[in-house]
mmCIF file of C-alpha atoms in Angstrom:
data_model
loop_
_atom_site.group_PDB
_atom_site.id
_atom_site.type_symbol
_atom_site.label_atom_id
_atom_site.label_comp_id
_atom_site.label_asym_id
_atom_site.label_seq_id
_atom_site.Cartn_x
_atom_site.Cartn_y
_atom_site.Cartn_z
ATOM 1 C CA UNK A 635 0.000 0.000 0.000
ATOM 2 C CA UNK A 636 1.285 3.486 -0.872
ATOM 3 C CA UNK A 637 2.235 5.609 2.136
ATOM 4 C CA UNK A 638 -0.388 7.929 3.569
ATOM 5 C CA UNK A 639 1.738 11.023 2.894
ATOM 6 C CA UNK A 640 1.192 10.584 -0.849
ATOM 7 C CA UNK A 641 -2.548 10.008 -0.729
ATOM 8 C CA UNK A 642 -4.822 13.025 -0.791
ATOM 9 C CA UNK A 643 -8.358 13.800 -1.856
ATOM 10 C CA UNK A 644 -7.519 16.817 -3.989
ATOM 11 C CA UNK A 645 -4.323 15.669 -5.618
ATOM 12 C CA UNK A 646 -1.997 17.695 -3.384
ATOM 13 C CA UNK A 647 0.963 16.053 -1.743
ATOM 14 C CA UNK A 648 0.452 15.841 2.016
ATOM 15 C CA UNK A 649 4.175 16.197 2.703
ATOM 16 C CA UNK A 650 4.142 19.491 0.764
ATOM 17 C CA UNK A 651 1.462 21.105 2.924
ATOM 18 C CA UNK A 652 -1.085 20.406 5.601
ATOM 19 C CA UNK A 653 -1.412 17.029 7.240
ATOM 20 C CA UNK A 654 -4.385 15.016 5.914
ATOM 21 C CA UNK A 655 -7.614 15.294 7.872
ATOM 22 C CA UNK A 656 -8.732 11.828 8.959
ATOM 23 C CA UNK A 657 -12.332 11.042 7.998
ATOM 24 C CA UNK A 658 -14.101 8.054 9.565
ATOM 25 C CA UNK A 659 -17.117 6.549 7.801
ATOM 26 C CA UNK A 660 -18.806 3.597 9.505
ATOM 27 C CA UNK A 661 -19.968 1.329 6.694
ATOM 28 C CA UNK A 662 -22.444 -1.524 6.526
ATOM 29 C CA UNK A 663 -23.235 -2.315 2.877
ATOM 30 C CA UNK A 664 -23.431 1.387 1.917
ATOM 31 C CA UNK A 665 -23.982 0.755 -1.795
ATOM 32 C CA UNK A 666 -23.857 3.772 -4.111
ATOM 33 C CA UNK A 667 -23.939 6.208 -1.192
ATOM 34 C CA UNK A 668 -20.266 5.697 -0.403
ATOM 35 C CA UNK A 669 -19.184 6.634 -3.919
ATOM 36 C CA UNK A 670 -21.400 9.737 -3.772
ATOM 37 C CA UNK A 671 -19.801 10.706 -0.463
ATOM 38 C CA UNK A 672 -16.330 10.299 -1.945
ATOM 39 C CA UNK A 673 -17.262 12.289 -5.040
ATOM 40 C CA UNK A 674 -18.359 15.226 -2.879
ATOM 41 C CA UNK A 675 -15.396 15.203 -0.484
ATOM 42 C CA UNK A 676 -12.722 16.947 -2.630
ATOM 43 C CA UNK A 677 -14.876 20.060 -3.121
ATOM 44 C CA UNK A 678 -15.547 20.327 0.609
ATOM 45 C CA UNK A 679 -12.007 21.205 1.687
ATOM 46 C CA UNK A 680 -8.637 22.419 0.496
ATOM 47 C CA UNK A 681 -7.040 20.009 2.950
ATOM 48 C CA UNK A 682 -5.854 16.572 1.902
ATOM 49 C CA UNK A 683 -7.994 13.846 3.454
ATOM 50 C CA UNK A 684 -7.576 10.238 4.528
ATOM 51 C CA UNK A 685 -10.869 8.340 4.713
ATOM 52 C CA UNK A 686 -11.157 5.164 6.759
ATOM 53 C CA UNK A 687 -14.110 2.880 6.062
ATOM 54 C CA UNK A 688 -14.664 1.370 9.510
ATOM 55 C CA UNK A 689 -16.566 -1.580 8.157
ATOM 56 C CA UNK A 690 -19.073 -3.439 10.314
ATOM 57 C CA UNK A 691 -19.508 -6.399 7.995
ATOM 58 C CA UNK A 692 -20.566 -5.088 4.585
ATOM 59 C CA UNK A 693 -21.700 -7.697 2.094
ATOM 60 C CA UNK A 694 -21.920 -5.525 -1.009
ATOM 61 C CA UNK A 695 -18.191 -5.010 -1.529
ATOM 62 C CA UNK A 696 -18.595 -1.227 -1.730
ATOM 63 C CA UNK A 697 -15.984 -0.297 0.916
ATOM 64 C CA UNK A 698 -13.378 -2.650 -0.573
ATOM 65 C CA UNK A 699 -14.058 -1.257 -4.040
ATOM 66 C CA UNK A 700 -13.683 2.313 -2.768
ATOM 67 C CA UNK A 701 -10.302 1.449 -1.231
ATOM 68 C CA UNK A 702 -9.140 -0.068 -4.523
ATOM 69 C CA UNK A 703 -10.262 2.905 -6.588
ATOM 70 C CA UNK A 704 -9.179 5.786 -4.324
ATOM 71 C CA UNK A 705 -5.635 6.282 -3.087
ATOM 72 C CA UNK A 706 -6.851 8.159 -0.005
ATOM 73 C CA UNK A 707 -9.380 5.522 1.138
ATOM 74 C CA UNK A 708 -8.587 2.683 3.521
ATOM 75 C CA UNK A 709 -10.715 -0.386 4.208
ATOM 76 C CA UNK A 710 -10.645 -1.175 7.926
ATOM 77 C CA UNK A 711 -12.798 -4.179 8.990
ATOM 78 C CA UNK A 712 -13.898 -3.921 12.614
ATOM 79 C CA UNK A 713 -14.445 -7.662 12.925
ATOM 80 C CA UNK A 714 -18.233 -7.715 12.826
ATOM 81 C CA UNK A 715 -21.311 -5.579 13.334
ATOM 82 C CA UNK A 716 -20.067 -4.006 16.559
ATOM 83 C CA UNK A 717 -22.213 -0.870 16.480
ATOM 84 C CA UNK A 718 -21.694 2.723 15.368
ATOM 85 C CA UNK A 719 -19.885 4.152 18.381
ATOM 86 C CA UNK A 720 -17.694 1.090 18.843
ATOM 87 C CA UNK A 721 -16.668 1.238 15.179
ATOM 88 C CA UNK A 722 -15.679 4.895 15.538
ATOM 89 C CA UNK A 723 -13.645 4.090 18.640
ATOM 90 C CA UNK A 724 -11.900 1.252 16.817
ATOM 91 C CA UNK A 725 -11.080 3.483 13.851
ATOM 92 C CA UNK A 726 -9.743 6.199 16.161
ATOM 93 C CA UNK A 727 -7.387 3.714 17.818
ATOM 94 C CA UNK A 728 -6.376 2.455 14.386
ATOM 95 C CA UNK A 729 -5.505 6.032 13.396
ATOM 96 C CA UNK A 730 -3.811 7.016 16.647
ATOM 97 C CA UNK A 731 -0.277 5.830 15.714
ATOM 98 C CA UNK A 732 -0.450 7.934 12.556
ATOM 99 C CA UNK A 733 -1.691 10.902 14.562
ATOM 100 C CA UNK A 734 1.141 10.494 17.058
ATOM 101 C CA UNK A 735 3.673 10.404 14.210
ATOM 102 C CA UNK A 736 2.224 13.569 12.689
ATOM 103 C CA UNK A 737 1.036 11.774 9.557
ATOM 104 C CA UNK A 738 -2.523 13.107 9.943
ATOM 105 C CA UNK A 739 -4.096 16.213 11.483
ATOM 106 C CA UNK A 740 -3.364 16.154 15.206
ATOM 107 C CA UNK A 741 -6.174 18.478 16.315
ATOM 108 C CA UNK A 742 -9.296 17.165 14.598
ATOM 109 C CA UNK A 743 -10.870 14.231 12.824
ATOM 110 C CA UNK A 744 -14.192 13.984 11.009
ATOM 111 C CA UNK A 745 -16.925 11.396 11.597
ATOM 112 C CA UNK A 746 -19.456 10.998 8.801
ATOM 113 C CA UNK A 747 -22.260 8.689 7.741
ATOM 114 C CA UNK A 748 -21.633 7.106 4.330
ATOM 115 C CA UNK A 749 -25.005 8.365 3.055
ATOM 116 C CA UNK A 750 -24.172 12.076 3.223
ATOM 117 C CA UNK A 751 -22.773 14.412 0.604
ATOM 118 C CA UNK A 752 -20.753 17.552 1.257
ATOM 119 C CA UNK A 753 -21.576 20.986 -0.124
ATOM 120 C CA UNK A 754 -18.600 22.950 -1.487
ATOM 121 C CA UNK A 755 -16.395 24.265 1.307
ATOM 122 C CA UNK A 756 -18.404 22.548 4.031
ATOM 123 C CA UNK A 757 -15.497 20.821 5.777
ATOM 124 C CA UNK A 758 -13.337 23.951 5.636
ATOM 125 C CA UNK A 759 -16.161 25.908 7.276
ATOM 126 C CA UNK A 760 -16.392 23.337 10.062
ATOM 127 C CA UNK A 761 -12.653 23.725 10.606
ATOM 128 C CA UNK A 762 -12.971 27.511 10.721
ATOM 129 C CA UNK A 763 -15.740 27.276 13.314
ATOM 130 C CA UNK A 764 -13.704 24.875 15.429
ATOM 131 C CA UNK A 765 -10.583 27.018 15.281
ATOM 132 C CA UNK A 766 -12.550 30.083 16.395
ATOM 133 C CA UNK A 767 -13.894 28.274 19.476
ATOM 134 C CA UNK A 768 -11.143 26.656 21.584
ATOM 135 C CA UNK A 769 -13.664 24.874 23.840
ATOM 136 C CA UNK A 770 -15.568 23.320 20.939
ATOM 137 C CA UNK A 771 -15.174 19.584 21.433
ATOM 138 C CA UNK A 772 -17.422 18.788 18.476
ATOM 139 C CA UNK A 773 -18.693 20.895 15.579
ATOM 140 C CA UNK A 774 -21.669 19.953 13.419
ATOM 141 C CA UNK A 775 -23.021 21.315 10.110
ATOM 142 C CA UNK A 776 -26.483 22.161 8.872
ATOM 143 C CA UNK A 777 -27.940 18.888 7.568
ATOM 144 C CA UNK A 778 -30.358 19.269 4.678
ATOM 145 C CA UNK A 779 -32.718 16.471 3.712
ATOM 146 C CA UNK A 780 -33.926 15.545 0.247
ATOM 147 C CA UNK A 781 -36.770 18.095 0.344
ATOM 148 C CA UNK A 782 -34.393 20.921 1.264
ATOM 149 C CA UNK A 783 -35.516 21.172 4.872
ATOM 150 C CA UNK A 784 -33.001 21.354 7.710
ATOM 151 C CA UNK A 785 -32.860 18.303 9.940
ATOM 152 C CA UNK A 786 -32.945 19.332 13.646
ATOM 153 C CA UNK A 787 -29.402 18.132 14.214
ATOM 154 C CA UNK A 788 -28.519 20.403 17.157
ATOM 155 C CA UNK A 789 -30.856 19.962 20.115
ATOM 156 C CA UNK A 790 -31.242 20.079 23.850
ATOM 157 C CA UNK A 791 -30.425 16.937 25.807
ATOM 158 C CA UNK A 792 -33.751 15.242 26.657
ATOM 159 C CA UNK A 793 -34.563 15.119 30.361
ATOM 160 C CA UNK A 794 -36.452 12.234 31.904
ATOM 161 C CA UNK A 795 -39.894 13.892 31.888
ATOM 162 C CA UNK A 796 -39.608 15.420 28.421
ATOM 163 C CA UNK A 797 -37.974 12.289 27.071
ATOM 164 C CA UNK A 798 -40.757 10.144 28.456
ATOM 165 C CA UNK A 799 -43.495 12.419 27.120
ATOM 166 C CA UNK A 800 -41.853 12.642 23.712
ATOM 167 C CA UNK A 801 -41.434 8.862 23.540
ATOM 168 C CA UNK A 802 -45.050 8.197 24.487
ATOM 169 C CA UNK A 803 -46.812 10.971 22.574
ATOM 170 C CA UNK A 804 -44.494 12.079 19.770
ATOM 171 C CA UNK A 805 -46.053 9.860 17.100
ATOM 172 C CA UNK A 806 -49.714 10.383 17.995
ATOM 173 C CA UNK A 807 -49.539 14.046 19.110
ATOM 174 C CA UNK A 808 -46.575 15.709 17.403
ATOM 175 C CA UNK A 809 -47.209 19.122 18.975
ATOM 176 C CA UNK A 810 -47.424 17.887 22.553
ATOM 177 C CA UNK A 811 -45.613 20.076 25.130
ATOM 178 C CA UNK A 812 -42.995 17.411 25.897
ATOM 179 C CA UNK A 813 -41.890 17.113 22.278
ATOM 180 C CA UNK A 814 -42.009 20.901 21.907
ATOM 181 C CA UNK A 815 -39.737 21.295 24.928
ATOM 182 C CA UNK A 816 -37.347 18.622 23.620
ATOM 183 C CA UNK A 817 -37.045 20.456 20.295
ATOM 184 C CA UNK A 818 -36.889 23.893 21.902
ATOM 185 C CA UNK A 819 -33.955 25.930 20.749
ATOM 186 C CA UNK A 820 -33.570 23.976 17.510
ATOM 187 C CA UNK A 821 -32.825 27.161 15.540
ATOM 188 C CA UNK A 822 -31.172 25.773 12.450
ATOM 189 C CA UNK A 823 -30.108 29.137 10.990
ATOM 190 C CA UNK A 824 -27.913 30.463 13.809
ATOM 191 C CA UNK A 825 -24.472 29.444 15.004
ATOM 192 C CA UNK A 826 -24.829 28.346 18.633
ATOM 193 C CA UNK A 827 -23.933 25.776 21.235
ATOM 194 C CA UNK A 828 -26.266 22.821 21.677
ATOM 195 C CA UNK A 829 -26.751 19.947 24.079
ATOM 196 C CA UNK A 830 -25.812 17.472 21.365
ATOM 197 C CA UNK A 831 -25.130 17.262 17.640
ATOM 198 C CA UNK A 832 -26.109 14.627 15.112
ATOM 199 C CA UNK A 833 -23.505 11.921 14.592
ATOM 200 C CA UNK A 834 -24.228 11.983 10.852
ATOM 201 C CA UNK A 835 -21.371 14.471 10.528
ATOM 202 C CA UNK A 836 -19.128 15.637 13.364
ATOM 203 C CA UNK A 837 -15.792 17.380 13.381
ATOM 204 C CA UNK A 838 -14.254 16.136 16.635
ATOM 205 C CA UNK A 839 -11.337 17.573 18.575
ATOM 206 C CA UNK A 840 -8.890 14.802 19.465
ATOM 207 C CA UNK A 841 -8.286 16.273 22.933
ATOM 208 C CA UNK A 842 -11.993 16.359 23.762
ATOM 209 C CA UNK A 843 -12.577 12.844 22.427
ATOM 210 C CA UNK A 844 -9.791 11.484 24.605
ATOM 211 C CA UNK A 845 -10.959 13.468 27.641
ATOM 212 C CA UNK A 846 -14.282 11.606 27.751
ATOM 213 C CA UNK A 847 -13.054 8.240 26.497
ATOM 214 C CA UNK A 848 -14.745 8.363 23.106
ATOM 215 C CA UNK A 849 -18.173 6.917 22.391
ATOM 216 C CA UNK A 850 -19.987 4.718 24.905
ATOM 217 C CA UNK A 851 -19.949 1.301 23.236
ATOM 218 C CA UNK A 852 -23.016 0.096 25.128
ATOM 219 C CA UNK A 853 -25.076 2.021 22.570
ATOM 220 C CA UNK A 854 -25.235 -0.314 19.590
ATOM 221 C CA UNK A 855 -27.196 2.207 17.562
ATOM 222 C CA UNK A 856 -29.118 5.389 18.419
ATOM 223 C CA UNK A 857 -28.426 7.821 21.268
ATOM 224 C CA UNK A 858 -24.667 7.354 20.952
ATOM 225 C CA UNK A 859 -24.425 10.925 19.626
ATOM 226 C CA UNK A 860 -26.731 12.299 22.347
ATOM 227 C CA UNK A 861 -24.679 10.547 25.009
ATOM 228 C CA UNK A 862 -21.435 11.747 23.407
ATOM 229 C CA UNK A 863 -22.597 15.369 23.299
ATOM 230 C CA UNK A 864 -23.939 15.267 26.842
ATOM 231 C CA UNK A 865 -20.678 13.874 28.201
ATOM 232 C CA UNK A 866 -18.703 16.510 26.298
ATOM 233 C CA UNK A 867 -20.804 19.217 27.941
ATOM 234 C CA UNK A 868 -20.420 17.683 31.394
ATOM 235 C CA UNK A 869 -16.643 17.644 30.865
ATOM 236 C CA UNK A 870 -16.592 21.353 30.021
ATOM 237 C CA UNK A 871 -16.536 21.155 26.224
ATOM 238 C CA UNK A 872 -18.987 22.790 23.806
ATOM 239 C CA UNK A 873 -21.077 21.214 21.059
ATOM 240 C CA UNK A 874 -20.963 23.924 18.390
ATOM 241 C CA UNK A 875 -23.536 24.094 15.595
ATOM 242 C CA UNK A 876 -22.158 25.727 12.438
ATOM 243 C CA UNK A 877 -24.952 26.343 9.855
ATOM 244 C CA UNK A 878 -22.599 27.971 7.343
ATOM 245 C CA UNK A 879 -21.373 24.425 6.691
ATOM 246 C CA UNK A 880 -23.959 22.385 4.788
ATOM 247 C CA UNK A 881 -24.209 18.686 4.034
ATOM 248 C CA UNK A 882 -26.962 16.633 2.436
ATOM 249 C CA UNK A 883 -28.285 13.467 4.053
ATOM 250 C CA UNK A 884 -30.153 10.803 2.096
ATOM 251 C CA UNK A 885 -32.332 8.929 4.574
ATOM 252 C CA UNK A 886 -35.054 8.016 2.103
ATOM 253 C CA UNK A 887 -34.049 4.359 1.847
ATOM 254 C CA UNK A 888 -34.764 3.750 5.548
ATOM 255 C CA UNK A 889 -36.974 6.590 6.756
ATOM 256 C CA UNK A 890 -40.430 5.720 7.963
ATOM 257 C CA UNK A 891 -39.977 1.964 7.795
ATOM 258 C CA UNK A 892 -40.452 -0.269 10.803
ATOM 259 C CA UNK A 893 -37.533 -2.567 11.360
ATOM 260 C CA UNK A 894 -37.594 -5.335 13.934
ATOM 261 C CA UNK A 895 -33.991 -4.520 14.844
ATOM 262 C CA UNK A 896 -33.797 -0.717 14.719
ATOM 263 C CA UNK A 897 -36.951 0.158 16.671
ATOM 264 C CA UNK A 898 -36.146 -2.030 19.708
ATOM 265 C CA UNK A 899 -32.548 -0.785 19.549
ATOM 266 C CA UNK A 900 -33.763 2.811 19.632
ATOM 267 C CA UNK A 901 -35.975 2.147 22.637
ATOM 268 C CA UNK A 902 -33.266 0.245 24.495
ATOM 269 C CA UNK A 903 -30.806 3.082 23.931
ATOM 270 C CA UNK A 904 -33.351 5.710 25.002
ATOM 271 C CA UNK A 905 -33.987 3.842 28.232
ATOM 272 C CA UNK A 906 -30.270 3.315 28.916
ATOM 273 C CA UNK A 907 -29.570 7.018 28.438
ATOM 274 C CA UNK A 908 -32.225 8.078 30.941
ATOM 275 C CA UNK A 909 -31.490 5.255 33.379
ATOM 276 C CA UNK A 910 -27.817 6.208 33.580
ATOM 277 C CA UNK A 911 -28.678 9.822 34.355
ATOM 278 C CA UNK A 912 -31.625 9.182 36.673
ATOM 279 C CA UNK A 913 -30.450 6.231 38.737
ATOM 280 C CA UNK A 914 -31.650 7.364 42.178
ATOM 281 C CA UNK A 915 -33.994 5.041 44.017
ATOM 282 C CA UNK A 916 -36.809 7.564 44.158
ATOM 283 C CA UNK A 917 -36.721 7.891 40.349
ATOM 284 C CA UNK A 918 -37.470 4.182 39.894
ATOM 285 C CA UNK A 919 -41.224 4.707 39.267
ATOM 286 C CA UNK A 920 -40.463 7.142 36.449
ATOM 287 C CA UNK A 921 -37.927 4.762 34.957
ATOM 288 C CA UNK A 922 -40.518 2.002 35.097
ATOM 289 C CA UNK A 923 -43.113 4.193 33.418
ATOM 290 C CA UNK A 924 -40.636 5.106 30.686
ATOM 291 C CA UNK A 925 -39.792 1.439 30.086
ATOM 292 C CA UNK A 926 -43.477 0.492 29.906
ATOM 293 C CA UNK A 927 -44.196 3.361 27.547
ATOM 294 C CA UNK A 928 -41.352 2.420 25.232
ATOM 295 C CA UNK A 929 -42.561 -1.177 25.171
ATOM 296 C CA UNK A 930 -46.064 0.019 24.275
ATOM 297 C CA UNK A 931 -44.704 2.263 21.566
ATOM 298 C CA UNK A 932 -42.701 -0.665 20.188
ATOM 299 C CA UNK A 933 -45.858 -2.775 20.045
ATOM 300 C CA UNK A 934 -47.603 -0.044 18.060
ATOM 301 C CA UNK A 935 -44.653 0.165 15.667
ATOM 302 C CA UNK A 936 -44.719 -3.604 15.172
ATOM 303 C CA UNK A 937 -48.425 -3.455 14.387
ATOM 304 C CA UNK A 938 -47.905 -0.633 11.912
ATOM 305 C CA UNK A 939 -45.037 -2.546 10.340
ATOM 306 C CA UNK A 940 -47.101 -5.696 9.884
ATOM 307 C CA UNK A 941 -49.900 -3.696 8.270
ATOM 308 C CA UNK A 942 -47.496 -2.017 5.847
ATOM 309 C CA UNK A 943 -45.593 -5.179 5.004
#
């Protein structure tokens, strides 16, 4: 394999300029989306990049093909479907020797879903935001969906009461006060700090990542970004939303579909998040009510899924 110093996204030689920015994409049979991500990456930054496909067991061959076709892409199998946060942690440790040797950017790395595309200059704008805010542990862009709307990717951390109300009523009563409170402050046009940022695209400061021990690997999927952002805040770091940076997220192939794996995983992660933060004995009745409500919501989702099958 050719040395990393000679592999860049924009054709520049890394040893003639800036160190490559490491980009981590967790892949699981990403199909065409990975190639679209790679096609959009060069226009997003003037920096050279080094993209690691932290692969959780793809069967479509897309990550391997990308590594063969692109000099700045590396295929890194994690050993199985270990979850999103665990795959990021594994890729970070895989990259750490290169970071320590100065072969990649030593301040930041980028985490990205394989089904996003970058707008021109978007990564450079994330870097500019991060460099202007020394306590920014993570910086996230404006995420636009297929219809042009902004996904609420920078939100407050859900408390137990609001989280419970949102979980129980969000589907049947979208404008309920619990959901409204959870989404409060989701101004998607203004640069600001948030409780957490979407893990679909995050520029992460190495120092902040190490300070909190990375992602909590107990979260197989869902809530790993909420937990990550909350722990950053508790450790004194900021989650900075940077709307001048824009990416596009294609969720159409999964949105709105019941899945017998993803829905229970979401509910389990939601309960774990609240249980960890509300573990006092006198909060047990509320935890029990939340668990029962999530189970009921899961039953409704299963029923809807069977009807739509």
